[in-house]
Backbone as JSON Lines, residues from 0, in Angstrom:
{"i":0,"aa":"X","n":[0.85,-1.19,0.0],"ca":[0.0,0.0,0.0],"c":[0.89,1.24,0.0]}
{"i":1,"aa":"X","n":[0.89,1.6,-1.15],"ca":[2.08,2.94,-1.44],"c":[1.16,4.37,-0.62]}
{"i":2,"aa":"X","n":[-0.37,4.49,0.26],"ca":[-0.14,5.55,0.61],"c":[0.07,5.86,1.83]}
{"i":3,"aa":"X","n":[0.65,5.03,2.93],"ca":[1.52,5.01,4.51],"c":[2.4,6.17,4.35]}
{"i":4,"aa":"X","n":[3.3,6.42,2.93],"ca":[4.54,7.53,3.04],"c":[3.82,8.66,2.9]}
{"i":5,"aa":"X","n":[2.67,8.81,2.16],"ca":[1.67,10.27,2.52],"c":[1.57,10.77,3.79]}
{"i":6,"aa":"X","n":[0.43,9.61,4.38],"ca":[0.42,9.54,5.56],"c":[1.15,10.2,6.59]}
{"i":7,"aa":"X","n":[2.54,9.26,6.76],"ca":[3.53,9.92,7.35],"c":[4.43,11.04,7.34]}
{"i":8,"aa":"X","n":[4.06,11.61,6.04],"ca":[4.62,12.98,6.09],"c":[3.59,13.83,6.4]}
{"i":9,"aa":"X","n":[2.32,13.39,6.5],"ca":[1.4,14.35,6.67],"c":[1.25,14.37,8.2]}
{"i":10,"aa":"X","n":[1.6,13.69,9.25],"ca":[1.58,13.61,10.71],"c":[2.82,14.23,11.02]}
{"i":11,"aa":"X","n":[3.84,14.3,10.22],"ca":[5.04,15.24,10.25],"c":[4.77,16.04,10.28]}
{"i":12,"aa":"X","n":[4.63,16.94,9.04],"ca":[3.55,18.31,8.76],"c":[3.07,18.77,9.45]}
{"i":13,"aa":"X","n":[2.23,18.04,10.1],"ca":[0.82,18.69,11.51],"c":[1.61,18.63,12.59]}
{"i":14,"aa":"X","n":[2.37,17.56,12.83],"ca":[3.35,18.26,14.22],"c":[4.24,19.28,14.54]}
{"i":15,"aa":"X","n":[4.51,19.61,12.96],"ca":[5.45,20.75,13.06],"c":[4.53,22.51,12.67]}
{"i":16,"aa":"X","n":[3.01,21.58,12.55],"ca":[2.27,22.96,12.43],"c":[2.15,23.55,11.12]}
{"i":17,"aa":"X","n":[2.84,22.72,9.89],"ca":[2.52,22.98,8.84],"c":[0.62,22.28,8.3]}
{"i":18,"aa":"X","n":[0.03,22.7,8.51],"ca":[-0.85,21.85,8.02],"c":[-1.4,21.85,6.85]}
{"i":19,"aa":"X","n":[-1.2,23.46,6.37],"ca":[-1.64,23.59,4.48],"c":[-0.97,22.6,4.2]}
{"i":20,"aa":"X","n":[0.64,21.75,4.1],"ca":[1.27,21.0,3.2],"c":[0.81,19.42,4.14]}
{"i":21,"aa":"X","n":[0.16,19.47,5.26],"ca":[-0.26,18.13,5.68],"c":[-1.2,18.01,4.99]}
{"i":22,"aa":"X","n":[-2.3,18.77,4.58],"ca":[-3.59,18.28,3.98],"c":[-3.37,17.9,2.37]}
{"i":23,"aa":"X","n":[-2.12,18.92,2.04],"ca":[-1.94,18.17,0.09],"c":[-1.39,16.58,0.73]}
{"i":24,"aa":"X","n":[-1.12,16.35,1.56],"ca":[-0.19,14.92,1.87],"c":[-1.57,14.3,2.08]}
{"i":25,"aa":"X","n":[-2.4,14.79,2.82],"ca":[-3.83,13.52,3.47],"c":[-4.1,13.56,1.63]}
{"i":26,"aa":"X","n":[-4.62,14.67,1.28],"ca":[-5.48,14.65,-0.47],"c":[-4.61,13.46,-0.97]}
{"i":27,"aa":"X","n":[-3.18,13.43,-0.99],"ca":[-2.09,12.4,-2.01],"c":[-2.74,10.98,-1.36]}
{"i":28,"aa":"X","n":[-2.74,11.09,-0.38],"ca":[-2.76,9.39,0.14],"c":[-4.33,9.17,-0.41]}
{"i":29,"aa":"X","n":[-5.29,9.83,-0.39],"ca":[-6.38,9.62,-0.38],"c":[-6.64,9.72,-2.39]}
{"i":30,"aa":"X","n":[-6.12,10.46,-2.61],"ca":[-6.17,9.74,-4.23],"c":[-5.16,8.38,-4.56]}
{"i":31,"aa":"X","n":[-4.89,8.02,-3.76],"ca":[-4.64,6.34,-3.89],"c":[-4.92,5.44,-3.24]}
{"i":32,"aa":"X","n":[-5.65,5.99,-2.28],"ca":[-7.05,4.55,-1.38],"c":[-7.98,5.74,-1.48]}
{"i":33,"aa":"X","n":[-9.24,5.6,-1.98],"ca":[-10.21,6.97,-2.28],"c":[-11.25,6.37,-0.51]}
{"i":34,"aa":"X","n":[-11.22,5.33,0.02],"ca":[-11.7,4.86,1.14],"c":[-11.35,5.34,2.59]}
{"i":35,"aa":"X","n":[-9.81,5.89,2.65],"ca":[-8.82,6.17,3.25],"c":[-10.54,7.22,4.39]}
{"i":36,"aa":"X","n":[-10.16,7.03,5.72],"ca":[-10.74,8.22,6.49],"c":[-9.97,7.44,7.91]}
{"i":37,"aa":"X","n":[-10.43,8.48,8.61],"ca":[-10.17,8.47,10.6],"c":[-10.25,6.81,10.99]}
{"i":38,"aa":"X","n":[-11.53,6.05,10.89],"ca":[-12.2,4.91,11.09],"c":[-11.55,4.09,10.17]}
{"i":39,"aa":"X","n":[-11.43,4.44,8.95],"ca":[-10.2,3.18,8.17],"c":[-8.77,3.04,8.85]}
{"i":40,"aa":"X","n":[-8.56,3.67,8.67],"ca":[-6.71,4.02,9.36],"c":[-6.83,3.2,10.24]}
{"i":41,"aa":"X","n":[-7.72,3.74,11.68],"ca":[-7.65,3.4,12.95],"c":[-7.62,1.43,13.04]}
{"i":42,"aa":"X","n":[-8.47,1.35,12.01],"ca":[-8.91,-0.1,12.16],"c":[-7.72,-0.99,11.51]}
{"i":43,"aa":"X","n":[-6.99,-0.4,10.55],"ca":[-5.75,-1.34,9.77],"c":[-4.56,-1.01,10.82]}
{"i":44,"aa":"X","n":[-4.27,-0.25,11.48],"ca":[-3.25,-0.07,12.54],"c":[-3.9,-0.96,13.58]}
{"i":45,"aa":"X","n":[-4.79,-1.24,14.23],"ca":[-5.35,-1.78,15.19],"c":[-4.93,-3.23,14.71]}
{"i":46,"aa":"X","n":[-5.14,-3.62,13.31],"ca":[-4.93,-4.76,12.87],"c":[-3.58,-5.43,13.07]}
{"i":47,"aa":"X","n":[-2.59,-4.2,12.83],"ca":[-0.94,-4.08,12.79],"c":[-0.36,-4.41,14.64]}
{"i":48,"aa":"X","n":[-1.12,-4.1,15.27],"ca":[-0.91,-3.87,16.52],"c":[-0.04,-3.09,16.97]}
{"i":49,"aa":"X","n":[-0.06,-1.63,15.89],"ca":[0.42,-0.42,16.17],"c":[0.33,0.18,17.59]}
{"i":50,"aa":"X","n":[1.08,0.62,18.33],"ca":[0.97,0.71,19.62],"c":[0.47,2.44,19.6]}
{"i":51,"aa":"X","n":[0.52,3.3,18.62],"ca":[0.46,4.79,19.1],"c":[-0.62,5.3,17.94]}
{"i":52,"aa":"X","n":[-1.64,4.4,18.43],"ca":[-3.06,4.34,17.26],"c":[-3.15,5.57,17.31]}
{"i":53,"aa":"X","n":[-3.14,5.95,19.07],"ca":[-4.61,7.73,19.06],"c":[-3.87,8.58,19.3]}
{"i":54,"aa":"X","n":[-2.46,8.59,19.04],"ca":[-1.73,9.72,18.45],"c":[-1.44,10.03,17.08]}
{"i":55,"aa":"X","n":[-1.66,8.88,16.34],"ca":[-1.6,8.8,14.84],"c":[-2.79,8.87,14.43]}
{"i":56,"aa":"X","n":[-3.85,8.76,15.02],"ca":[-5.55,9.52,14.82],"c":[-5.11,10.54,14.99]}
{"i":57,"aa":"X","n":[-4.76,11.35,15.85],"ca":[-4.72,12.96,16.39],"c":[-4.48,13.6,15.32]}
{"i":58,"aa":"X","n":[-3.23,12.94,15.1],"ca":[-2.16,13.65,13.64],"c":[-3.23,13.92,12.46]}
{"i":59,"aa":"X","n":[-3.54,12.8,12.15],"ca":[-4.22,12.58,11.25],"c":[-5.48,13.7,10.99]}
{"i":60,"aa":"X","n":[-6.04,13.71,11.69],"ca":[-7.33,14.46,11.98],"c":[-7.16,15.79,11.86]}
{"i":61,"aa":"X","n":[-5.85,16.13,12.41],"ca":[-5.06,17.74,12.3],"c":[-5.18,18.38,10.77]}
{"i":62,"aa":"X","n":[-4.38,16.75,10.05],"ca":[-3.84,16.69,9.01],"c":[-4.78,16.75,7.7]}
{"i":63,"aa":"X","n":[-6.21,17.11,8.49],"ca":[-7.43,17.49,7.48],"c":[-8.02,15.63,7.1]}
{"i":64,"aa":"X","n":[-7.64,14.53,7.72],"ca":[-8.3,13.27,7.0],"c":[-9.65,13.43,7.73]}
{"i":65,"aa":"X","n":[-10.53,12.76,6.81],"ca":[-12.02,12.79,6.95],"c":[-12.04,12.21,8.12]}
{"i":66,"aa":"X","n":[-13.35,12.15,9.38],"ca":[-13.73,11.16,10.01],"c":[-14.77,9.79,9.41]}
């Protein structure tokens, strides 16, 4: 799944308070899973047994992704 590196630059972005260039990063990931939202993410990391789910929601959410 090539859009995780969106993703992750876009939780970069929002931590450093850029968020105009986090949300072209959420838009990039999301024109290559068009499904991509808050509730998807949460549930394929949950799957991963990602340990820092609801800080990577937080980001995310900053980062303009849909709920």
């Amino acid at each position: 799944d090539q859009f995780w590196p969106y993703l992750i630059s876009a939780m970069a972005l929002a931590l450093a308070g850029r968020l105009d260039e986090a949300r072209v990063q959420t838009a990039a990931a999301r024109s290559l899973r068009s499904d991509l939202s808050l509730p998807t993410v949460e549930k394929m990391m949950t799957n991963m047994k990602f340990v820092h789910t609801k800080r990577t929601i937080d980001l995310l959410r900053l980062a303009g992704m849909s709920e």
